[in-house]
Amino acid sequence: MKGGIAAAAFAAMVSSATALNHRHAHAGLHKKNVAETCGCTTIYTYITGEPTLVPNHPPKTTESSSSSAVVTPSSSSVEVPFTTPETLLPLPTTSEEVKHPVPTPEVTTCPTPGTYTIPATTVTVDETTTVCVPTSVHVVPGTHTVGGVTTVVVEATTVTCPVATVTTQPDGAVTSTIVQTEYVCPSAGTYTINPITTTVTEECDVEFPVPTSYNPGTYTAPEQVITVTETDFVYVCPYTSSGLPEPTKVPEAPKAEVTKAESPKETKVETPKETKVEEPKEEEETEVKEPKKETPSKGHFDGSFGGSGDHYGITYTPFEETTGECKSASRVDSDIQEIKNDGFQVVRVYSTDCDTLPSVGAACKKHGLQMLIGLFVKETGCSPDTPEIKEQIDAISEWAQWDLVKLFIVGNESIMNGFCTPGELATLIKTVKSKCPDYTGPYTIAETLDQWLDPSVAGAICDEVDFTGANIHPFFNEANLAKLAGKFVKGQLAILDKICKGKQAVNLECGWPNNGSRCKGQACPGTSQQADALQSIREECGDRTVFFSFGNDAWKEPGEYGCEQFWGSKDYFASL
């Protein structure tokens, strides 16, 4: 077998737009309605890794298409500008010759119905080799950004990473090669380097290459006998490996080397459920201080958060789902009973609107649930003297049912929305503590990961909170398939766990829309997608997650993806 197998695989896989279906993570590497596949059938690749810190050179402007990576939601990340003509991506017809044989998936095209025997094949890799391997994204009509390498940095620096480039030759041939590219990150944050922008007029799969690395070892594709019932059937069979130090069914993604400072690590390669998944690598443990432990309150704070089972908490607002009007106390009681019956242990509320604390508190006490209460900051300001804030603080201190309170959350994405500076929010937390002296339980805030990575946020807030509270929404990362949502959330929590030394991260808002008008990259809304995502989150970190939300909110604006009204998950949890 020659090194050009990567080109053969790519050419065969892009010969038909219907050959690949990426809307669901574990669809086969072939057309729909196929009878057989062998071994691992995943058709997506995530490439991640820490940036390599190098001398501060200007960024290269090479046209490139690179792999998708697990990142923070796009609403709070930076895309490095990169565009292509407003058309479908050109599909490579050739690829740069690879010097070493590599075990890219074997592709067979069956032109007519019948029975085909695909012979066994063995490839031996003598040294670590990186080649272009195809992947695709299922998109709906519109303009989309695909590919790109995403990285998180904690300070201004220059990163370098491998990307797969697509180049059109004068004769019309399209080649895919791998190059190293650099980008100057001007400040701490999340950056997507060299994505590709494309516009499509109908729902389809957009194909593009990604760099994939194969370690030394022997890879085999077994003999297969398949029965084909349609014309131009594309069958793909991946290799399995042997003789590797740590064999995996999906090759490990290339990693950039760190030469200056460590950055948070992310999930590297996602695989189907039936394969072994490489978990995010934890940094070497160092001696840390224990979380601040105060005298146990009536809320029973012991420095830990979470509970038994795989769906710890859920968010709840006492608003009618269609009109946004306040629900009656009896309706609230019925909802809380349903939440209890669905197996939840805590309910998160955001403010004191609609008599939230008296009505929800009474229902929680009746049905044996605890509460995560909140003080909501709006655009009117972050000062404790702001009328809306003062009214909430007074209402909370007067209510004072501290035996029901598991956690006090001050602000919800108030830094991200520009309503508070980190210093202002820290002052507000101190004020709340002084106004509620009988509550001795834990405090936190709710922000996104990129806000917590800002040193000014951690510097101002960490000493005032007991947990690193975050809202983690995998849907808004366009690289995420619903079935991989839990891996993404777990990776975000691993980063958050290290931000406030000795303090655990808390996932305070996390879900997936059950409906919407369009996908965000590979993240598509829908009932089945919501079920896949919530199951994945439950399996990976449901015991430390507050799911969003109990009901739909038809009174909200639909938003860019037409999904803001459809985050209700009560039907899913009632079906368990």
Coordinates of C-alpha atoms in Angstrom, one line a residue:
M1 CA 0.0 0.0 0.0
K2 CA 1.4 3.4 -1.0
G3 CA 1.5 6.6 1.0
G4 CA -1.1 8.1 -1.4
I5 CA -3.8 6.2 0.4
A6 CA -4.8 9.5 2.1
A7 CA -5.5 11.0 -1.3
A8 CA -7.5 8.0 -2.4
A9 CA -9.6 8.1 0.7
F10 CA -10.3 11.8 0.3
A11 CA -11.2 11.6 -3.3
A12 CA -13.6 8.7 -2.8
M13 CA -15.2 10.3 0.2
V14 CA -16.0 13.6 -1.6
S15 CA -17.2 11.9 -4.8
S16 CA -20.8 12.2 -3.5
A17 CA -22.3 14.8 -1.2
T18 CA -24.6 12.1 0.2
A19 CA -21.7 9.8 1.1
L20 CA -21.3 11.3 4.5
N21 CA -23.9 12.3 7.1
H22 CA -22.5 14.2 10.0
R23 CA -25.6 15.3 11.7
H24 CA -25.4 12.4 14.1
A25 CA -22.0 11.5 15.6
H26 CA -22.1 7.8 15.0
A27 CA -23.5 7.5 11.5
G28 CA -21.5 5.2 9.2
L29 CA -18.8 6.4 6.8
H30 CA -21.0 5.8 3.8
K31 CA -24.2 6.7 2.1
K32 CA -27.5 6.4 3.9
N33 CA -29.3 3.1 4.0
V34 CA -26.2 1.0 3.9
A35 CA -26.2 -2.6 5.1
E36 CA -22.8 -3.0 6.6
T37 CA -19.8 -1.2 8.2
C38 CA -16.8 -2.6 10.0
G39 CA -15.0 -1.6 13.1
C40 CA -15.0 2.1 14.1
T41 CA -17.4 4.1 11.9
T42 CA -16.9 7.6 13.2
I43 CA -16.4 10.3 10.5
Y44 CA -15.4 13.3 12.5
T45 CA -12.0 14.4 14.0
Y46 CA -11.3 16.9 16.7
I47 CA -7.8 18.3 16.8
T48 CA -6.8 20.2 20.0
G49 CA -3.7 21.0 22.0
E50 CA -1.9 23.7 23.9
P51 CA -0.3 26.5 21.9
T52 CA 3.5 26.5 21.4
L53 CA 4.8 29.8 22.6
V54 CA 7.3 31.2 20.0
P55 CA 8.9 34.6 19.3
N56 CA 6.3 37.3 18.5
H57 CA 6.1 37.2 14.7
P58 CA 3.2 38.5 12.7
P59 CA 0.6 35.9 11.8
K60 CA 0.8 34.1 8.5
T61 CA -2.0 34.5 6.0
T62 CA -1.9 31.1 4.4
E63 CA -5.3 30.0 3.2
S64 CA -6.1 27.0 5.3
S65 CA -8.8 24.6 6.4
S66 CA -8.1 22.9 9.7
S67 CA -9.8 20.7 12.3
S68 CA -12.6 21.6 14.6
A69 CA -11.7 21.7 18.3
V70 CA -13.5 21.6 21.7
V71 CA -13.8 25.3 22.7
T72 CA -15.9 27.7 24.7
P73 CA -19.1 28.8 23.1
S74 CA -18.6 30.9 20.0
S75 CA -20.6 33.7 21.6
S76 CA -17.7 34.4 23.9
S77 CA -14.7 33.4 21.7
V78 CA -12.7 35.2 19.0
E79 CA -12.7 34.0 15.5
V80 CA -9.5 34.9 13.6
P81 CA -10.8 36.4 10.4
F82 CA -10.4 34.2 7.4
T83 CA -12.7 34.0 4.4
T84 CA -13.0 32.1 1.1
P85 CA -15.3 32.8 -1.9
E86 CA -19.0 32.7 -1.0
T87 CA -19.4 29.2 -2.5
L88 CA -19.1 25.6 -1.4
L89 CA -15.6 24.6 -0.5
P90 CA -13.7 23.1 -3.5
L91 CA -13.4 19.4 -3.1
P92 CA -9.9 18.1 -3.5
T93 CA -9.2 15.9 -6.5
T94 CA -5.7 15.1 -5.5
S95 CA -3.5 15.3 -2.4
E96 CA 0.2 15.8 -1.8
E97 CA 2.0 12.5 -1.9
V98 CA 2.8 11.1 1.5
K99 CA 6.2 9.6 1.9
H100 CA 5.2 7.0 4.4
P101 CA 2.2 4.5 4.2
V102 CA -0.5 5.6 6.6
P103 CA -3.7 3.8 7.8
T104 CA -6.3 6.2 6.6
P105 CA -9.6 4.4 6.2
E106 CA -9.9 2.1 3.2
V107 CA -12.5 3.4 0.7
T108 CA -14.2 1.1 -1.8
T109 CA -16.8 2.3 -4.4
C110 CA -19.3 -0.3 -5.5
P111 CA -20.7 0.8 -8.9
T112 CA -23.6 -1.6 -9.1
P113 CA -25.7 -3.8 -6.7
G114 CA -24.2 -7.1 -5.7
T115 CA -21.9 -8.9 -3.3
Y116 CA -18.3 -7.5 -2.8
T117 CA -15.3 -9.0 -1.0
I118 CA -12.9 -6.4 0.3
P119 CA -9.5 -8.0 1.0
A120 CA -7.6 -7.6 4.2
T121 CA -4.9 -4.9 4.3
T122 CA -2.0 -4.3 6.6
V123 CA 0.0 -1.1 7.0
T124 CA 3.1 -0.6 9.1
V125 CA 4.0 2.9 10.2
D126 CA 7.7 3.3 11.1
E127 CA 7.5 6.8 12.4
T128 CA 4.9 9.3 13.6
T129 CA 3.2 10.6 10.4
T130 CA 0.7 13.5 10.0
V131 CA -1.5 13.5 6.9
C132 CA -4.7 15.2 5.7
V133 CA -7.9 13.2 6.5
P134 CA -11.3 14.3 5.3
T135 CA -14.2 15.4 7.6
S136 CA -17.4 17.2 6.9
V137 CA -20.0 19.4 8.6
H138 CA -23.8 19.1 8.0
V139 CA -25.2 22.6 7.4
V140 CA -28.4 24.3 6.4
P141 CA -28.8 27.1 3.9
G142 CA -26.8 30.2 4.9
T143 CA -23.2 31.3 5.6
H144 CA -21.2 29.1 7.9
T145 CA -17.7 29.0 9.4
V146 CA -16.1 25.6 9.5
G147 CA -12.8 24.1 10.5
G148 CA -10.1 26.2 12.3
V149 CA -8.0 25.3 15.2
T150 CA -9.3 26.7 18.5
T151 CA -7.1 27.3 21.5
V152 CA -7.4 28.9 24.9
V153 CA -4.6 31.2 26.1
V154 CA -4.2 32.8 29.5
E155 CA -2.0 35.7 28.4
A156 CA -1.0 37.6 25.3
T157 CA 1.2 35.3 23.3
T158 CA 1.8 33.8 19.8
V159 CA 0.6 30.3 19.1
T160 CA 1.7 27.9 16.4
C161 CA -0.3 24.9 15.3
P162 CA -0.7 22.5 12.3
V163 CA -3.5 23.2 9.9
A164 CA -4.7 21.4 6.7
T165 CA -4.6 23.7 3.7
V166 CA -6.6 23.4 0.5
T167 CA -5.0 24.9 -2.6
T168 CA -6.3 25.0 -6.2
Q169 CA -3.7 24.5 -8.8
P170 CA -3.6 26.3 -12.2
D171 CA -4.9 23.2 -13.9
G172 CA -7.9 23.1 -11.6
A173 CA -6.6 20.3 -9.4
V174 CA -7.2 20.8 -5.6
T175 CA -4.5 19.6 -3.2
S176 CA -4.6 19.3 0.6
T177 CA -1.4 19.6 2.6
I178 CA -0.4 20.4 6.2
V179 CA 1.5 23.5 7.2
Q180 CA 2.4 25.2 10.5
T181 CA 0.7 28.5 11.1
E182 CA 1.2 31.2 13.7
Y183 CA -1.2 33.7 15.2
V184 CA -0.6 36.5 17.7
C185 CA -3.2 36.4 20.5
P186 CA -3.3 40.0 21.8
S187 CA -4.8 39.0 25.2
A188 CA -6.1 36.0 27.3
G189 CA -9.1 34.3 25.7
T190 CA -10.3 31.7 23.2
Y191 CA -9.2 32.0 19.6
T192 CA -10.3 30.1 16.5
I193 CA -7.4 30.2 14.0
N194 CA -7.9 30.0 10.2
P195 CA -11.5 28.9 10.0
I196 CA -13.1 28.8 6.5
T197 CA -16.3 30.7 5.7
T198 CA -18.7 29.3 3.1
T199 CA -22.2 30.0 1.9
V200 CA -24.6 27.3 0.8
T201 CA -28.1 27.5 -0.8
E202 CA -29.4 24.2 0.4
E203 CA -28.9 21.7 3.2
C204 CA -25.8 19.6 2.6
D205 CA -22.5 18.3 3.9
V206 CA -19.5 20.6 3.5
E207 CA -16.2 18.6 3.3
F208 CA -12.8 19.8 4.3
P209 CA -9.5 18.1 5.3
V210 CA -8.1 17.9 8.8
P211 CA -4.5 17.0 10.0
T212 CA -4.4 13.6 11.7
S213 CA -1.4 11.9 13.2
Y214 CA -0.6 8.2 13.2
N215 CA 1.9 6.7 15.7
P216 CA 4.3 3.9 14.9
G217 CA 2.8 0.5 14.8
T218 CA 0.9 -2.1 12.7
Y219 CA -2.6 -1.3 11.5
T220 CA -4.9 -3.8 9.9
A221 CA -8.2 -3.7 8.0
P222 CA -9.9 -7.1 8.0
E223 CA -11.5 -8.8 5.0
Q224 CA -15.1 -7.9 4.6
V225 CA -18.0 -9.3 2.5
I226 CA -20.7 -6.8 1.9
T227 CA -24.0 -6.9 0.0
V228 CA -24.9 -3.7 -1.9
T229 CA -28.4 -2.8 -3.0
E230 CA -27.8 0.5 -4.7
T231 CA -25.5 2.1 -7.3
D232 CA -22.3 4.1 -6.6
F233 CA -22.2 2.8 -3.0
V234 CA -19.2 4.1 -1.0
Y235 CA -18.0 1.8 1.7
V236 CA -15.3 2.9 4.2
C237 CA -13.5 0.6 6.6
P238 CA -11.0 2.0 9.1
Y239 CA -7.9 0.3 10.4
T240 CA -7.3 -1.1 13.9
S241 CA -3.9 -0.8 15.4
S242 CA -1.4 -3.1 17.2
G243 CA 2.1 -2.7 18.6
L244 CA 1.5 0.8 19.8
P245 CA 2.5 1.9 23.3
E246 CA -1.1 2.9 24.0
P247 CA -3.2 1.6 21.1
T248 CA -6.4 3.5 20.3
K249 CA -8.9 2.9 17.5
V250 CA -8.7 6.5 16.4
P251 CA -5.2 8.0 16.0
E252 CA -4.1 10.6 18.5
A253 CA -4.4 14.2 17.2
P254 CA -1.2 16.2 16.6
K255 CA -0.2 18.3 19.6
A256 CA 1.7 21.5 19.8
E257 CA 4.6 21.7 22.2
V258 CA 4.5 24.2 25.1
T259 CA 7.8 26.1 25.4
K260 CA 6.9 29.0 27.7
A261 CA 3.8 28.6 29.9
E262 CA 1.2 26.0 30.3
S263 CA -2.3 26.6 29.0
P264 CA -5.5 24.8 29.9
K265 CA -5.8 21.5 28.2
E266 CA -8.8 20.3 26.2
T267 CA -10.3 17.1 25.0
K268 CA -8.3 15.8 22.1
V269 CA -10.1 13.2 19.9
E270 CA -13.7 12.2 20.2
T271 CA -14.6 8.7 19.4
P272 CA -17.8 6.6 19.1
K273 CA -19.2 5.1 22.3
E274 CA -17.9 1.7 21.4
T275 CA -14.3 2.8 21.4
K276 CA -12.0 3.9 24.2
V277 CA -12.1 7.6 24.6
E278 CA -8.9 9.5 25.5
E279 CA -9.8 11.7 28.4
P280 CA -8.4 15.2 28.9
K281 CA -5.0 15.0 30.5
E282 CA -4.8 16.5 33.9
E283 CA -1.9 18.7 34.9
E284 CA 0.5 17.4 37.5
E285 CA -1.1 17.9 40.9
T286 CA 0.4 20.5 43.2
E287 CA -0.3 21.2 46.8
V288 CA -3.3 23.5 47.0
K289 CA -5.3 25.0 49.8
E290 CA -8.6 23.5 50.6
P291 CA -11.8 25.5 49.7
K292 CA -12.8 28.0 52.4
K293 CA -14.9 26.1 55.0
E294 CA -17.1 28.2 57.2
T295 CA -19.2 27.0 60.1
P296 CA -21.8 24.6 58.6
S297 CA -24.9 26.5 57.9
K298 CA -28.5 25.3 57.8
G299 CA -27.8 24.7 54.1
H300 CA -25.2 22.1 55.2
F301 CA -22.3 23.5 53.3
D302 CA -19.2 21.2 53.7
G303 CA -17.1 22.5 50.8
S304 CA -18.5 20.2 48.2
F305 CA -21.1 20.6 45.5
G306 CA -23.2 18.0 43.6
G307 CA -25.1 14.9 44.6
S308 CA -26.0 11.4 43.7
G309 CA -27.5 10.4 40.4
D310 CA -26.8 11.9 37.0
H311 CA -29.0 15.0 36.9
Y312 CA -28.4 17.0 40.0
G313 CA -30.3 20.2 39.4
I314 CA -32.5 22.2 37.0
T315 CA -33.2 25.9 36.4
Y316 CA -36.7 27.2 37.0
T317 CA -38.5 30.5 36.4
P318 CA -42.1 31.0 37.6
F319 CA -43.2 32.6 34.2
E320 CA -46.0 31.3 32.0
E321 CA -44.3 29.6 29.0
T322 CA -46.4 31.4 26.4
T323 CA -47.0 34.8 27.8
G324 CA -44.2 35.4 30.4
E325 CA -46.8 36.3 33.0
C326 CA -46.3 35.2 36.6
K327 CA -47.5 31.7 37.4
S328 CA -49.8 31.1 40.3
A329 CA -48.5 29.5 43.5
S330 CA -50.5 26.3 42.7
R331 CA -48.9 26.1 39.2
V332 CA -45.5 26.5 40.8
D333 CA -46.2 23.8 43.3
S334 CA -47.2 21.4 40.5
D335 CA -44.0 22.2 38.5
I336 CA -41.8 21.6 41.6
Q337 CA -43.5 18.3 42.3
E338 CA -42.8 17.3 38.7
I339 CA -39.1 18.3 39.1
K340 CA -39.0 16.2 42.3
N341 CA -40.6 13.2 40.5
D342 CA -38.0 13.5 37.7
G343 CA -35.2 12.8 40.2
F344 CA -33.7 16.3 40.7
Q345 CA -32.2 17.4 44.0
V346 CA -31.9 21.2 43.6
V347 CA -33.7 23.9 41.8
R348 CA -31.9 27.0 40.5
V349 CA -33.8 30.3 40.5
Y350 CA -32.4 33.6 39.2
S351 CA -34.1 36.5 41.0
T352 CA -37.0 37.5 43.2
D353 CA -39.4 38.3 40.4
C354 CA -43.0 37.0 40.5
D355 CA -42.6 36.1 44.3
T356 CA -40.1 33.5 43.3
L357 CA -38.7 32.9 46.8
P358 CA -42.1 32.6 48.6
S359 CA -43.7 30.4 46.0
V360 CA -40.8 28.3 44.8
G361 CA -39.4 28.1 48.4
A362 CA -42.7 26.8 49.8
A363 CA -43.0 24.2 47.1
C364 CA -39.4 23.1 47.5
K365 CA -39.8 22.7 51.2
K366 CA -43.0 20.8 50.7
H367 CA -41.5 18.4 48.2
G368 CA -38.0 18.0 49.7
L369 CA -35.8 20.0 47.3
Q370 CA -33.1 22.5 48.0
M371 CA -32.5 25.8 46.2
L372 CA -29.8 27.7 44.4
I373 CA -31.0 31.3 44.8
G374 CA -29.8 34.2 42.8
L375 CA -29.5 38.0 42.6
F376 CA -30.0 39.1 39.1
V377 CA -28.0 42.1 37.7
K378 CA -29.5 44.0 34.7
E379 CA -28.2 46.8 32.5
T380 CA -29.4 49.4 35.1
G381 CA -26.1 48.8 37.0
C382 CA -24.1 46.7 39.4
S383 CA -24.1 49.0 42.5
P384 CA -25.8 47.7 45.6
D385 CA -27.6 51.1 45.6
T386 CA -29.3 50.4 42.2
P387 CA -33.0 50.2 43.0
E388 CA -33.5 46.8 41.3
I389 CA -30.6 45.3 43.2
K390 CA -31.4 46.8 46.5
E391 CA -35.0 45.5 46.2
Q392 CA -33.7 42.0 45.6
I393 CA -31.3 42.1 48.5
D394 CA -34.0 43.3 50.8
A395 CA -36.4 40.6 49.6
I396 CA -33.8 37.8 50.0
S397 CA -32.7 39.0 53.5
E398 CA -36.4 39.2 54.6
W399 CA -37.2 35.8 53.2
A400 CA -34.2 34.2 54.9
Q401 CA -35.2 30.5 54.5
W402 CA -31.5 29.5 54.7
D403 CA -32.3 25.9 55.5
L404 CA -33.4 25.5 51.8
V405 CA -30.4 27.3 50.3
K406 CA -27.6 25.1 48.9
L407 CA -25.8 28.0 47.1
F408 CA -26.2 31.8 46.6
I409 CA -25.4 33.0 43.1
V410 CA -24.7 36.7 42.7
G411 CA -25.1 37.8 39.1
N412 CA -25.8 35.8 35.9
E413 CA -23.3 36.6 33.1
S414 CA -23.2 40.2 34.4
I415 CA -19.5 40.6 33.5
M416 CA -19.9 39.1 30.1
N417 CA -22.9 41.4 29.4
G418 CA -20.9 44.5 30.5
F419 CA -23.3 45.2 33.5
C420 CA -20.5 44.8 36.1
T421 CA -16.7 45.1 36.2
P422 CA -15.0 42.3 38.1
G423 CA -14.3 44.8 41.0
E424 CA -17.9 46.0 41.1
L425 CA -19.2 42.4 41.2
A426 CA -16.8 41.6 44.0
T427 CA -18.1 44.6 46.0
L428 CA -21.7 43.4 45.4
I429 CA -20.9 40.0 46.7
K430 CA -19.4 41.6 49.9
T431 CA -22.5 43.7 50.3
V432 CA -24.8 40.7 49.9
K433 CA -22.9 38.9 52.6
S434 CA -23.2 41.8 55.0
K435 CA -26.9 42.1 54.4
C436 CA -27.5 38.4 54.8
P437 CA -25.3 37.6 57.9
D438 CA -27.3 34.6 59.0
Y439 CA -26.6 32.8 55.7
T440 CA -23.2 31.1 56.2
G441 CA -23.3 28.8 53.1
P442 CA -21.4 29.1 49.9
Y443 CA -21.4 31.9 47.3
T444 CA -20.5 32.0 43.6
I445 CA -21.2 33.9 40.4
A446 CA -22.3 32.6 37.0
E447 CA -20.0 33.5 34.1
T448 CA -18.7 31.8 30.9
L449 CA -15.3 30.2 30.8
D450 CA -13.7 32.9 28.8
Q451 CA -14.6 35.5 31.4
W452 CA -13.0 33.3 34.2
L453 CA -9.8 33.1 32.1
D454 CA -9.5 36.9 32.3
P455 CA -6.9 37.4 35.1
S456 CA -8.8 40.5 36.3
V457 CA -11.9 38.3 36.9
A458 CA -10.1 35.6 38.8
G459 CA -8.1 38.2 40.7
A460 CA -11.1 40.0 41.9
I461 CA -13.6 37.2 42.4
C462 CA -11.8 34.1 43.6
D463 CA -11.4 35.3 47.2
E464 CA -15.1 36.2 47.4
V465 CA -16.6 32.9 46.2
D466 CA -16.5 29.3 47.3
F467 CA -17.0 27.7 43.9
T468 CA -16.0 28.7 40.3
G469 CA -19.5 29.0 38.9
A470 CA -20.0 28.9 35.2
N471 CA -22.7 28.6 32.5
I472 CA -21.5 26.0 30.0
H473 CA -23.5 25.6 26.8
P474 CA -22.1 23.1 24.3
F475 CA -24.6 24.1 21.6
F476 CA -22.9 27.4 21.0
N477 CA -19.7 25.7 20.1
E478 CA -20.1 24.9 16.4
A479 CA -17.7 22.0 16.5
N480 CA -20.0 20.0 18.9
L481 CA -22.3 17.2 17.8
A482 CA -25.1 16.6 20.3
K483 CA -23.7 13.2 21.3
L484 CA -20.4 14.8 22.3
A485 CA -21.9 17.5 24.5
G486 CA -20.9 15.8 27.7
K487 CA -17.2 15.5 26.7
F488 CA -17.2 19.2 25.9
V489 CA -18.7 20.1 29.3
K490 CA -16.4 17.8 31.2
G491 CA -13.4 19.4 29.4
Q492 CA -14.6 22.9 30.4
L493 CA -15.1 21.9 34.0
A494 CA -11.5 20.5 34.0
I495 CA -10.2 24.0 33.0
L496 CA -12.5 25.8 35.5
D497 CA -11.4 23.5 38.3
K498 CA -7.9 25.1 38.1
I499 CA -8.8 28.8 38.0
C500 CA -9.6 29.5 41.7
K501 CA -7.0 27.5 43.6
G502 CA -8.5 24.8 45.7
K503 CA -12.1 25.6 44.7
Q504 CA -14.2 23.3 42.6
A505 CA -16.1 24.4 39.4
V506 CA -19.8 24.3 39.3
N507 CA -21.9 23.9 36.1
L508 CA -24.8 26.2 36.8
E509 CA -26.6 26.3 33.4
C510 CA -26.3 23.6 30.7
G511 CA -28.6 22.2 28.1
W512 CA -29.5 21.9 24.4
P513 CA -32.4 23.4 22.4
N514 CA -35.2 21.0 21.4
N515 CA -36.1 23.2 18.3
G516 CA -34.7 26.0 16.2
S517 CA -34.4 27.4 12.7
R518 CA -30.8 26.3 11.8
C519 CA -27.7 24.6 13.0
K520 CA -24.6 26.3 14.4
G521 CA -21.9 24.3 12.5
Q522 CA -22.3 20.7 13.6
A523 CA -24.5 21.7 16.6
C524 CA -28.1 21.2 15.4
P525 CA -31.3 21.9 17.5
G526 CA -34.0 19.3 17.8
T527 CA -35.8 16.8 20.1
S528 CA -33.6 13.9 19.3
Q529 CA -30.5 16.1 19.4
Q530 CA -31.5 17.4 22.8
A531 CA -32.0 13.8 24.1
D532 CA -28.5 12.8 22.8
A533 CA -26.9 15.9 24.3
L534 CA -28.6 15.6 27.7
Q535 CA -27.8 11.9 27.9
S536 CA -24.1 12.6 27.2
I537 CA -24.0 15.4 29.8
R538 CA -25.6 13.1 32.4
E539 CA -23.1 10.4 31.7
E540 CA -20.1 12.6 31.9
C541 CA -20.9 15.1 34.6
G542 CA -24.6 15.1 35.5
D543 CA -23.9 14.9 39.2
R544 CA -22.4 18.5 39.2
T545 CA -24.6 20.0 36.5
V546 CA -27.7 22.3 36.7
F547 CA -29.7 21.6 33.5
F548 CA -31.3 24.4 31.6
S549 CA -34.2 24.6 31.7
F550 CA -37.5 23.1 33.0
G551 CA -39.9 24.6 30.4
N552 CA -39.8 26.4 27.0
D553 CA -40.1 30.2 26.9
A554 CA -42.2 31.2 23.9
W555 CA -42.2 34.8 25.2
K556 CA -38.5 35.2 24.5
E557 CA -37.0 36.5 21.2
P558 CA -36.1 33.5 18.9
G559 CA -32.4 34.6 18.6
E560 CA -29.9 34.0 15.8
Y561 CA -30.6 30.3 15.5
G562 CA -34.3 30.4 16.3
C563 CA -33.7 28.3 19.4
E564 CA -33.9 30.7 22.4
Q565 CA -37.5 29.8 23.1
F566 CA -36.9 26.0 23.1
W567 CA -34.6 25.0 25.9
G568 CA -37.2 23.2 27.9
S569 CA -36.2 19.7 29.0
K570 CA -39.1 18.6 31.2
D571 CA -40.4 16.2 28.5
Y572 CA -37.0 14.5 28.2
F573 CA -36.5 14.1 32.0
A574 CA -40.1 12.9 32.4
S575 CA -39.4 10.1 30.0
L576 CA -36.5 8.6 31.9

